Amino acid sequence: MGSTSATLTVVVVTYSPGETLAAFLDSLAEATTRRYEVVLADNGSTDGVPEQMARERPEVRLLRTGGNVGYGAAANAGLADLSSGHALIANPDVRFEPGSVDELLAAAARWPRAATLGPAIRTPEGTIYPSARELPALSTGVGHALLGWAWPANPWTARYRREHEEIVERPAGWLSGSCFLVDVGAFASVGGFDPGYFMYFEDVDLARRLGQRGWLQVYVPTAVVTHEGGHATKRSAHRMQRVHHTSALRYLSADYPRRRHAPLRAVLRAGLGGRMLVSYVSSRVDEGAQPQQTVDELPAQRSRRRLRRG
């Protein structure tokens, strides 16, 4: 670990993370020159791995949340002692490429109004997960949910995920909470994550509330991480499908809270409920729209191609 500035807090939400956590910590050591502390906000792990890492690694501290309180509530607990500066929030099945956290910190200096800054997230298959999206409006959300799994290039999904654009540093509507740098003061100003979201959409809701206060969410594709994905959700797939659709309903319904909106909320509930039932029996529907961009489109890869041509 380096020590060029104040200690960076890295909050990792764990729930029996297995061997992924050691790999996370190993890659983090190459991702920044900053001195850092890792806080394991543990939601009731039973595999003993968080305890082992806290014993073996001096930079790791174990924080028990008291049970499986959900992703957002655990992240809030991990950041509760901080009041300023930047912190990193990440899943334990993330792998950092060398220098990636320093890239996020450098971007934070370029974007002083950025509340969150997120890296490019590559999948193990070599595609780029669309982690910097627009906030879902009713029209784009419904079109994406109904058609994305079968027609990933449909206009609603394309507008929502912005995958037809060149991959560049830019503001986004929201960033994937699986890994992002957060301005602690901005995060605290909106009360952090809404603990009412157990999983899914807590990052979308956070970005909406931050944006309403004039903060930006900035995509930084020169920082790259690999995300295995589904590490915790695979153990209870049907339950997580229910949670996903319930969170989507909570988020979309928040824009239509009045009594006159009751019929619209009922339609949303019925539509999302139907999609949930279909996702139980169809892996294609469950997986949703597949990524449309590959690692060859990342800025570093484009620069290498230009150098070779030169």
mmCIF file of C-alpha atoms in Angstrom:
data_model
loop_
_atom_site.group_PDB
_atom_site.id
_atom_site.type_symbol
_atom_site.label_atom_id
_atom_site.label_comp_id
_atom_site.label_asym_id
_atom_site.label_seq_id
_atom_site.Cartn_x
_atom_site.Cartn_y
_atom_site.Cartn_z
ATOM 1 C CA MET A 1 0.000 0.000 0.000
ATOM 2 C CA GLY A 2 1.158 3.535 -0.741
ATOM 3 C CA SER A 3 0.717 6.552 1.491
ATOM 4 C CA THR A 4 0.490 9.604 -0.729
ATOM 5 C CA SER A 5 -2.552 11.153 0.994
ATOM 6 C CA ALA A 6 -5.284 10.540 3.550
ATOM 7 C CA THR A 7 -6.420 6.985 4.119
ATOM 8 C CA LEU A 8 -9.051 5.807 1.640
ATOM 9 C CA THR A 9 -11.900 3.776 3.131
ATOM 10 C CA VAL A 10 -13.024 0.819 1.017
ATOM 11 C CA VAL A 11 -16.392 -0.624 2.073
ATOM 12 C CA VAL A 12 -17.077 -4.195 0.964
ATOM 13 C CA VAL A 13 -20.486 -5.722 1.655
ATOM 14 C CA THR A 14 -19.963 -9.422 2.402
ATOM 15 C CA TYR A 15 -22.294 -12.377 2.747
ATOM 16 C CA SER A 16 -20.239 -15.596 2.842
ATOM 17 C CA PRO A 17 -17.946 -14.340 0.046
ATOM 18 C CA GLY A 18 -15.769 -17.458 -0.176
ATOM 19 C CA GLU A 19 -12.538 -17.308 -2.156
ATOM 20 C CA THR A 20 -13.616 -14.168 -4.014
ATOM 21 C CA LEU A 21 -12.669 -11.911 -1.106
ATOM 22 C CA ALA A 22 -8.962 -12.798 -1.059
ATOM 23 C CA ALA A 23 -8.752 -12.183 -4.805
ATOM 24 C CA PHE A 24 -10.507 -8.834 -4.327
ATOM 25 C CA LEU A 25 -7.993 -7.761 -1.703
ATOM 26 C CA ASP A 26 -5.015 -8.917 -3.770
ATOM 27 C CA SER A 27 -6.165 -6.894 -6.787
ATOM 28 C CA LEU A 28 -6.946 -3.833 -4.647
ATOM 29 C CA ALA A 29 -3.305 -3.675 -3.549
ATOM 30 C CA GLU A 30 -2.323 -3.015 -7.200
ATOM 31 C CA ALA A 31 -5.156 -0.577 -7.874
ATOM 32 C CA THR A 32 -3.991 2.435 -5.859
ATOM 33 C CA THR A 33 -0.934 4.110 -4.394
ATOM 34 C CA ARG A 34 -3.078 5.543 -1.611
ATOM 35 C CA ARG A 35 -3.030 4.168 1.899
ATOM 36 C CA TYR A 36 -6.370 2.432 2.486
ATOM 37 C CA GLU A 37 -8.492 0.605 5.041
ATOM 38 C CA VAL A 38 -10.971 -2.087 4.033
ATOM 39 C CA VAL A 39 -14.190 -2.280 6.053
ATOM 40 C CA LEU A 40 -16.036 -5.572 5.636
ATOM 41 C CA ALA A 41 -19.689 -4.704 6.293
ATOM 42 C CA ASP A 42 -20.749 -8.272 6.933
ATOM 43 C CA ASN A 43 -24.366 -9.343 6.586
ATOM 44 C CA GLY A 44 -24.137 -12.565 8.580
ATOM 45 C CA SER A 45 -21.526 -14.661 6.751
ATOM 46 C CA THR A 46 -21.274 -18.293 7.829
ATOM 47 C CA ASP A 47 -18.173 -19.351 5.875
ATOM 48 C CA GLY A 48 -15.646 -17.744 8.238
ATOM 49 C CA VAL A 49 -13.883 -15.903 5.409
ATOM 50 C CA PRO A 50 -14.450 -12.294 6.616
ATOM 51 C CA GLU A 51 -13.102 -13.248 10.045
ATOM 52 C CA GLN A 52 -10.088 -14.938 8.447
ATOM 53 C CA MET A 53 -9.268 -11.912 6.288
ATOM 54 C CA ALA A 54 -9.562 -9.582 9.292
ATOM 55 C CA ARG A 55 -7.132 -11.763 11.224
ATOM 56 C CA GLU A 56 -4.601 -12.174 8.429
ATOM 57 C CA ARG A 57 -4.592 -8.739 6.788
ATOM 58 C CA PRO A 58 -3.830 -5.647 8.866
ATOM 59 C CA GLU A 59 -5.659 -3.316 6.463
ATOM 60 C CA VAL A 60 -8.955 -5.197 6.934
ATOM 61 C CA ARG A 61 -11.542 -4.472 9.638
ATOM 62 C CA LEU A 62 -14.669 -6.542 10.203
ATOM 63 C CA LEU A 63 -17.943 -4.712 10.901
ATOM 64 C CA ARG A 64 -20.920 -6.927 11.691
ATOM 65 C CA THR A 65 -24.223 -5.388 10.614
ATOM 66 C CA GLY A 66 -26.294 -7.629 12.873
ATOM 67 C CA GLY A 67 -27.861 -9.771 10.154
ATOM 68 C CA ASN A 68 -28.655 -9.842 6.461
ATOM 69 C CA VAL A 69 -29.822 -6.229 6.331
ATOM 70 C CA GLY A 70 -29.341 -5.760 2.584
ATOM 71 C CA TYR A 71 -26.702 -4.140 0.408
ATOM 72 C CA GLY A 72 -27.525 -0.476 0.898
ATOM 73 C CA ALA A 73 -28.012 -0.662 4.666
ATOM 74 C CA ALA A 74 -24.694 -2.504 5.052
ATOM 75 C CA ALA A 75 -22.864 0.060 2.915
ATOM 76 C CA ASN A 76 -24.396 2.842 5.027
ATOM 77 C CA ALA A 77 -23.030 1.152 8.157
ATOM 78 C CA GLY A 78 -19.582 0.909 6.596
ATOM 79 C CA LEU A 79 -19.524 4.649 5.894
ATOM 80 C CA ALA A 80 -21.176 5.776 9.135
ATOM 81 C CA ASP A 81 -17.929 6.990 10.736
ATOM 82 C CA LEU A 82 -16.948 9.196 7.787
ATOM 83 C CA SER A 83 -18.015 12.781 7.159
ATOM 84 C CA SER A 84 -15.879 13.984 4.229
ATOM 85 C CA GLY A 85 -13.508 12.911 1.490
ATOM 86 C CA HIS A 86 -14.001 9.982 -0.838
ATOM 87 C CA ALA A 87 -14.665 6.311 -0.165
ATOM 88 C CA LEU A 88 -14.965 3.259 -2.384
ATOM 89 C CA ILE A 89 -17.954 0.903 -2.225
ATOM 90 C CA ALA A 90 -17.617 -2.471 -3.931
ATOM 91 C CA ASN A 91 -18.789 -6.062 -4.120
ATOM 92 C CA PRO A 92 -16.307 -8.740 -3.034
ATOM 93 C CA ASP A 93 -16.407 -10.437 -6.450
ATOM 94 C CA VAL A 94 -14.821 -7.419 -8.163
ATOM 95 C CA ARG A 95 -11.236 -7.561 -9.484
ATOM 96 C CA PHE A 96 -9.410 -4.285 -9.995
ATOM 97 C CA GLU A 97 -7.041 -3.689 -12.876
ATOM 98 C CA PRO A 98 -3.755 -2.016 -11.837
ATOM 99 C CA GLY A 99 -4.197 1.708 -11.186
ATOM 100 C CA SER A 100 -7.980 1.624 -11.528
ATOM 101 C CA VAL A 101 -8.758 3.187 -8.149
ATOM 102 C CA ASP A 102 -6.200 5.932 -8.761
ATOM 103 C CA GLU A 103 -7.957 6.638 -12.074
ATOM 104 C CA LEU A 104 -11.221 7.165 -10.192
ATOM 105 C CA LEU A 105 -9.530 9.469 -7.687
ATOM 106 C CA ALA A 106 -7.951 11.499 -10.500
ATOM 107 C CA ALA A 107 -11.351 11.836 -12.183
ATOM 108 C CA ALA A 108 -12.836 13.051 -8.891
ATOM 109 C CA ALA A 109 -10.407 15.982 -9.047
ATOM 110 C CA ARG A 110 -11.575 16.763 -12.591
ATOM 111 C CA TRP A 111 -15.276 16.595 -11.634
ATOM 112 C CA PRO A 112 -15.726 18.467 -8.325
ATOM 113 C CA ARG A 113 -19.531 18.106 -8.534
ATOM 114 C CA ALA A 114 -19.353 14.322 -8.943
ATOM 115 C CA ALA A 115 -21.050 12.454 -6.109
ATOM 116 C CA THR A 116 -20.242 9.034 -7.569
ATOM 117 C CA LEU A 117 -17.617 7.936 -10.091
ATOM 118 C CA GLY A 118 -17.765 4.479 -11.598
ATOM 119 C CA PRO A 119 -15.326 2.381 -13.629
ATOM 120 C CA ALA A 120 -15.884 0.397 -16.793
ATOM 121 C CA ILE A 121 -17.046 -3.020 -15.645
ATOM 122 C CA ARG A 122 -15.980 -5.925 -17.794
ATOM 123 C CA THR A 123 -17.530 -9.366 -17.544
ATOM 124 C CA PRO A 124 -15.467 -12.560 -17.386
ATOM 125 C CA GLU A 125 -16.542 -13.161 -21.004
ATOM 126 C CA GLY A 126 -14.875 -9.950 -22.205
ATOM 127 C CA THR A 127 -17.942 -7.759 -22.714
ATOM 128 C CA ILE A 128 -18.560 -4.398 -21.062
ATOM 129 C CA TYR A 129 -21.444 -4.407 -18.623
ATOM 130 C CA PRO A 130 -23.596 -1.300 -19.253
ATOM 131 C CA SER A 131 -22.978 0.202 -15.816
ATOM 132 C CA ALA A 132 -23.528 3.890 -16.705
ATOM 133 C CA ARG A 133 -27.155 4.323 -17.694
ATOM 134 C CA GLU A 134 -29.846 6.952 -17.855
ATOM 135 C CA LEU A 135 -32.357 7.084 -15.019
ATOM 136 C CA PRO A 136 -35.230 4.801 -16.037
ATOM 137 C CA ALA A 137 -38.338 6.692 -17.021
ATOM 138 C CA LEU A 138 -41.646 4.848 -17.317
ATOM 139 C CA SER A 139 -41.452 4.504 -21.108
ATOM 140 C CA THR A 140 -37.837 3.365 -21.320
ATOM 141 C CA GLY A 141 -38.196 1.143 -18.265
ATOM 142 C CA VAL A 142 -41.215 -0.706 -19.625
ATOM 143 C CA GLY A 143 -39.734 -1.050 -23.122
ATOM 144 C CA HIS A 144 -36.437 -2.296 -21.751
ATOM 145 C CA ALA A 145 -38.068 -4.779 -19.355
ATOM 146 C CA LEU A 146 -40.386 -6.236 -21.991
ATOM 147 C CA LEU A 147 -38.075 -6.347 -25.010
ATOM 148 C CA GLY A 148 -34.473 -6.169 -23.809
ATOM 149 C CA TRP A 149 -34.046 -9.908 -23.243
ATOM 150 C CA ALA A 150 -35.171 -10.755 -26.800
ATOM 151 C CA TRP A 151 -34.066 -7.633 -28.724
ATOM 152 C CA PRO A 152 -31.114 -5.997 -26.927
ATOM 153 C CA ALA A 153 -30.766 -3.291 -29.589
ATOM 154 C CA ASN A 154 -34.357 -2.055 -29.255
ATOM 155 C CA PRO A 155 -34.661 1.752 -29.073
ATOM 156 C CA TRP A 156 -35.829 1.818 -25.427
ATOM 157 C CA THR A 157 -32.916 -0.290 -24.192
ATOM 158 C CA ALA A 158 -30.494 1.675 -26.389
ATOM 159 C CA ARG A 159 -31.713 4.981 -24.953
ATOM 160 C CA TYR A 160 -31.554 3.659 -21.399
ATOM 161 C CA ARG A 161 -28.157 1.914 -21.575
ATOM 162 C CA ARG A 162 -26.406 4.220 -24.114
ATOM 163 C CA GLU A 163 -24.468 1.330 -25.620
ATOM 164 C CA HIS A 164 -24.450 2.781 -29.135
ATOM 165 C CA GLU A 165 -22.200 5.626 -27.990
ATOM 166 C CA GLU A 166 -18.417 5.681 -27.907
ATOM 167 C CA ILE A 167 -17.089 4.722 -24.478
ATOM 168 C CA VAL A 168 -15.805 8.004 -23.016
ATOM 169 C CA GLU A 169 -15.672 9.747 -19.651
ATOM 170 C CA ARG A 170 -19.059 11.414 -19.170
ATOM 171 C CA PRO A 171 -21.910 12.113 -16.763
ATOM 172 C CA ALA A 172 -24.529 9.380 -16.470
ATOM 173 C CA GLY A 173 -27.943 9.092 -14.881
ATOM 174 C CA TRP A 174 -26.767 6.377 -12.486
ATOM 175 C CA LEU A 175 -23.827 4.041 -11.943
ATOM 176 C CA SER A 176 -23.727 0.431 -10.853
ATOM 177 C CA GLY A 177 -23.344 0.141 -7.086
ATOM 178 C CA SER A 178 -21.189 -2.968 -7.539
ATOM 179 C CA CYS A 179 -18.194 -0.621 -7.592
ATOM 180 C CA PHE A 180 -17.972 3.149 -7.363
ATOM 181 C CA LEU A 181 -16.123 5.963 -5.661
ATOM 182 C CA VAL A 182 -18.403 8.188 -3.619
ATOM 183 C CA ASP A 183 -18.099 11.704 -2.249
ATOM 184 C CA VAL A 184 -18.901 11.055 1.411
ATOM 185 C CA GLY A 185 -20.339 14.522 2.034
ATOM 186 C CA ALA A 186 -22.707 14.257 -0.921
ATOM 187 C CA PHE A 187 -23.687 10.717 0.104
ATOM 188 C CA ALA A 188 -24.494 11.862 3.642
ATOM 189 C CA SER A 189 -26.446 14.895 2.415
ATOM 190 C CA VAL A 190 -29.156 12.614 0.976
ATOM 191 C CA GLY A 191 -29.050 10.085 3.821
ATOM 192 C CA GLY A 192 -27.033 7.483 1.928
ATOM 193 C CA PHE A 193 -28.712 4.461 0.400
ATOM 194 C CA ASP A 194 -32.401 3.967 1.104
ATOM 195 C CA PRO A 195 -32.469 0.830 3.307
ATOM 196 C CA GLY A 196 -35.947 0.111 2.000
ATOM 197 C CA TYR A 197 -34.242 -1.442 -1.027
ATOM 198 C CA PHE A 198 -32.863 -4.796 0.124
ATOM 199 C CA MET A 199 -30.994 -5.283 -3.163
ATOM 200 C CA TYR A 200 -31.264 -3.810 -6.659
ATOM 201 C CA PHE A 201 -32.246 -0.237 -7.525
ATOM 202 C CA GLU A 202 -30.657 1.176 -4.365
ATOM 203 C CA ASP A 203 -27.974 2.651 -6.643
ATOM 204 C CA VAL A 204 -30.566 4.024 -9.083
ATOM 205 C CA ASP A 205 -32.550 5.602 -6.248
ATOM 206 C CA LEU A 206 -29.371 7.095 -4.745
ATOM 207 C CA ALA A 207 -28.404 8.669 -8.073
ATOM 208 C CA ARG A 208 -31.886 10.146 -8.543
ATOM 209 C CA ARG A 209 -31.779 11.816 -5.117
ATOM 210 C CA LEU A 210 -28.222 13.060 -5.637
ATOM 211 C CA GLY A 211 -29.115 14.429 -9.068
ATOM 212 C CA GLN A 212 -32.067 16.298 -7.612
ATOM 213 C CA ARG A 213 -29.539 18.170 -5.452
ATOM 214 C CA GLY A 214 -27.307 19.039 -8.394
ATOM 215 C CA TRP A 215 -24.697 16.305 -7.976
ATOM 216 C CA LEU A 216 -23.276 14.371 -10.924
ATOM 217 C CA GLN A 217 -22.643 10.663 -11.499
ATOM 218 C CA VAL A 218 -19.566 10.271 -13.712
ATOM 219 C CA TYR A 219 -18.497 7.257 -15.765
ATOM 220 C CA VAL A 220 -14.692 6.806 -15.870
ATOM 221 C CA PRO A 221 -13.873 4.075 -18.432
ATOM 222 C CA THR A 222 -10.109 4.526 -18.061
ATOM 223 C CA ALA A 223 -10.621 2.747 -14.725
ATOM 224 C CA VAL A 224 -11.459 -0.905 -15.393
ATOM 225 C CA VAL A 225 -12.625 -3.692 -13.105
ATOM 226 C CA THR A 226 -13.894 -7.207 -13.733
ATOM 227 C CA HIS A 227 -17.091 -8.270 -11.992
ATOM 228 C CA GLU A 228 -17.976 -11.924 -11.699
ATOM 229 C CA GLY A 229 -21.607 -11.056 -10.954
ATOM 230 C CA GLY A 230 -24.308 -13.041 -9.214
ATOM 231 C CA HIS A 231 -22.003 -14.307 -6.479
ATOM 232 C CA ALA A 232 -24.602 -14.008 -3.717
ATOM 233 C CA THR A 233 -27.779 -14.125 -5.808
ATOM 234 C CA LYS A 234 -27.093 -17.548 -7.348
ATOM 235 C CA ARG A 235 -27.659 -19.156 -3.965
ATOM 236 C CA SER A 236 -31.322 -18.070 -3.860
ATOM 237 C CA ALA A 237 -32.171 -17.243 -7.456
ATOM 238 C CA HIS A 238 -35.965 -17.142 -7.198
ATOM 239 C CA ARG A 239 -35.896 -14.993 -4.093
ATOM 240 C CA MET A 240 -33.539 -12.531 -5.768
ATOM 241 C CA GLN A 241 -35.793 -12.400 -8.826
ATOM 242 C CA ARG A 242 -38.655 -11.419 -6.539
ATOM 243 C CA VAL A 243 -36.483 -8.803 -4.835
ATOM 244 C CA HIS A 244 -35.374 -7.394 -8.199
ATOM 245 C CA HIS A 245 -38.908 -6.916 -9.478
ATOM 246 C CA THR A 246 -40.154 -5.599 -6.125
ATOM 247 C CA SER A 247 -37.371 -3.006 -6.110
ATOM 248 C CA ALA A 248 -38.193 -1.997 -9.684
ATOM 249 C CA LEU A 249 -41.825 -1.491 -8.675
ATOM 250 C CA ARG A 250 -40.788 0.577 -5.641
ATOM 251 C CA TYR A 251 -38.569 2.813 -7.760
ATOM 252 C CA LEU A 252 -40.988 3.376 -10.666
ATOM 253 C CA SER A 253 -43.996 3.859 -8.375
ATOM 254 C CA ALA A 254 -42.225 6.618 -6.452
ATOM 255 C CA ASP A 255 -42.811 8.966 -9.383
ATOM 256 C CA TYR A 256 -46.574 8.328 -9.215
ATOM 257 C CA PRO A 257 -47.510 8.552 -5.511
ATOM 258 C CA ARG A 258 -50.920 10.212 -5.679
ATOM 259 C CA ARG A 259 -54.315 8.574 -5.383
ATOM 260 C CA ARG A 260 -55.107 9.295 -9.018
ATOM 261 C CA HIS A 261 -52.023 7.270 -9.979
ATOM 262 C CA ALA A 262 -53.362 4.099 -8.341
ATOM 263 C CA PRO A 263 -54.463 2.495 -11.657
ATOM 264 C CA LEU A 264 -50.998 3.105 -13.124
ATOM 265 C CA ARG A 265 -49.323 1.565 -10.089
ATOM 266 C CA ALA A 266 -51.619 -1.437 -10.416
ATOM 267 C CA VAL A 267 -50.630 -1.886 -14.045
ATOM 268 C CA LEU A 268 -46.951 -1.648 -13.103
ATOM 269 C CA ARG A 269 -47.423 -4.227 -10.368
ATOM 270 C CA ALA A 270 -49.209 -6.623 -12.716
ATOM 271 C CA GLY A 271 -46.672 -6.177 -15.511
ATOM 272 C CA LEU A 272 -43.621 -6.640 -13.309
ATOM 273 C CA GLY A 273 -45.284 -9.556 -11.544
ATOM 274 C CA GLY A 274 -45.912 -11.253 -14.870
ATOM 275 C CA ARG A 275 -42.337 -10.711 -15.970
ATOM 276 C CA MET A 276 -41.108 -12.137 -12.669
ATOM 277 C CA LEU A 277 -43.112 -15.328 -13.189
ATOM 278 C CA VAL A 278 -41.765 -15.715 -16.718
ATOM 279 C CA SER A 279 -38.206 -15.183 -15.446
ATOM 280 C CA TYR A 280 -38.641 -18.170 -13.112
ATOM 281 C CA VAL A 281 -38.874 -20.515 -16.091
ATOM 282 C CA SER A 282 -36.827 -18.652 -18.723
ATOM 283 C CA SER A 283 -33.146 -17.978 -18.139
ATOM 284 C CA ARG A 284 -33.122 -15.599 -21.125
ATOM 285 C CA VAL A 285 -35.745 -13.362 -19.538
ATOM 286 C CA ASP A 286 -33.992 -13.582 -16.185
ATOM 287 C CA GLU A 287 -30.631 -12.532 -17.662
ATOM 288 C CA GLY A 288 -32.149 -9.579 -19.524
ATOM 289 C CA ALA A 289 -30.482 -7.730 -22.395
ATOM 290 C CA GLN A 290 -26.981 -8.979 -23.101
ATOM 291 C CA PRO A 291 -24.118 -6.416 -23.242
ATOM 292 C CA GLN A 292 -23.506 -4.924 -26.679
ATOM 293 C CA GLN A 293 -19.950 -3.594 -26.211
ATOM 294 C CA THR A 294 -16.641 -5.423 -25.809
ATOM 295 C CA VAL A 295 -13.324 -4.634 -24.154
ATOM 296 C CA ASP A 296 -11.927 -3.697 -27.584
ATOM 297 C CA GLU A 297 -14.003 -0.512 -27.373
ATOM 298 C CA LEU A 298 -12.441 0.696 -24.113
ATOM 299 C CA PRO A 299 -10.296 3.865 -24.376
ATOM 300 C CA ALA A 300 -7.053 2.003 -23.611
ATOM 301 C CA GLN A 301 -7.712 -0.530 -26.366
ATOM 302 C CA ARG A 302 -8.570 2.201 -28.892
ATOM 303 C CA SER A 303 -5.319 4.009 -28.024
ATOM 304 C CA ARG A 304 -3.308 0.827 -28.562
ATOM 305 C CA ARG A 305 -4.903 0.323 -31.977
ATOM 306 C CA ARG A 306 -4.071 3.907 -32.990
ATOM 307 C CA LEU A 307 -0.488 3.413 -31.872
ATOM 308 C CA ARG A 308 -0.193 0.219 -33.903
ATOM 309 C CA ARG A 309 -1.599 1.952 -36.972
ATOM 310 C CA GLY A 310 0.802 4.844 -36.400
#
